[in-house]
Coordinates of C-alpha atoms in Angstrom, one line a residue:
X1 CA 4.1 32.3 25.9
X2 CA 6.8 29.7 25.9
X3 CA 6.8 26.2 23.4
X4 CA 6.3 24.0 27.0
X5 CA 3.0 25.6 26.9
X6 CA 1.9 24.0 23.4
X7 CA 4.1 20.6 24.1
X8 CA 1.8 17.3 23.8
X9 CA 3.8 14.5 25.0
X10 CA 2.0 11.8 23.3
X11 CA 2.3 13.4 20.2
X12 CA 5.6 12.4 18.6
X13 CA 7.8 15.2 16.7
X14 CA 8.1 14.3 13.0
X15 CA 11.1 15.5 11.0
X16 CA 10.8 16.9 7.3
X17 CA 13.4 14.6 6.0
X18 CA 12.2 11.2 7.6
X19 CA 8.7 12.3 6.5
X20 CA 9.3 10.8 2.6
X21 CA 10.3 7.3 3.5
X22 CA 7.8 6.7 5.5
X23 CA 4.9 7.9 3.5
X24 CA 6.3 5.7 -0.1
X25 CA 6.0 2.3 -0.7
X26 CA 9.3 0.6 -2.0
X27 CA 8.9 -0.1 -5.7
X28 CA 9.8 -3.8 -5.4
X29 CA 6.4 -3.7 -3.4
X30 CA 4.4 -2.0 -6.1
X31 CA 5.8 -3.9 -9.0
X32 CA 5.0 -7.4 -7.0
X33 CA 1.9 -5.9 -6.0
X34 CA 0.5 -5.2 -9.5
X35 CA 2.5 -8.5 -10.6
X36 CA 0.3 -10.6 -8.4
X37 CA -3.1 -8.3 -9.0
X38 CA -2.5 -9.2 -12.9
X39 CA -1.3 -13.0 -12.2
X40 CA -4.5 -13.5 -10.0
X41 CA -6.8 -12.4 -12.7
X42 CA -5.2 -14.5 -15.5
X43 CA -6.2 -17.0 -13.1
X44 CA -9.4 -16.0 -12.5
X45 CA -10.7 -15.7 -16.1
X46 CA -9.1 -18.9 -16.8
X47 CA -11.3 -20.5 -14.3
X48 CA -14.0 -18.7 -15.6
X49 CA -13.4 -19.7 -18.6
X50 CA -13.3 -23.8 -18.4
X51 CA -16.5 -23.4 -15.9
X52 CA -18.2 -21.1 -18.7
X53 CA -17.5 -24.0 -21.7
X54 CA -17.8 -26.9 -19.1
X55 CA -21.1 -25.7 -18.4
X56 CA -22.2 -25.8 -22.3
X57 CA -21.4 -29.1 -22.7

């Protein structure tokens, strides 16, 4: 049997040392990611918190 037997041409051909970059996220991303996540939730419970004592009043 040859490899032109097992050849898919809609399958692309990967190569072992392009395979990491594609898989990672760049760590700016992943620091503004969590940076936001955090932010957004400060913001959040802040809200929640003036409706919570708005609401006793």
């Amino acid at each position: 049997m040859s490899d032109s037997e097992h050849y898919d041409p809609l399958t692309p051909r990967r190569l072992k040392s392009a395979d990491t970059q594609e898989r990672r996220m760049p760590r700016g991303v992943v620091i503004r990611l969590f940076a936001y996540l955090v932010a957004g939730h400060v913001v959040a419970a802040f809200l929640f918190l003036l409706f919570t004592v708005a609401g006793k009043g």
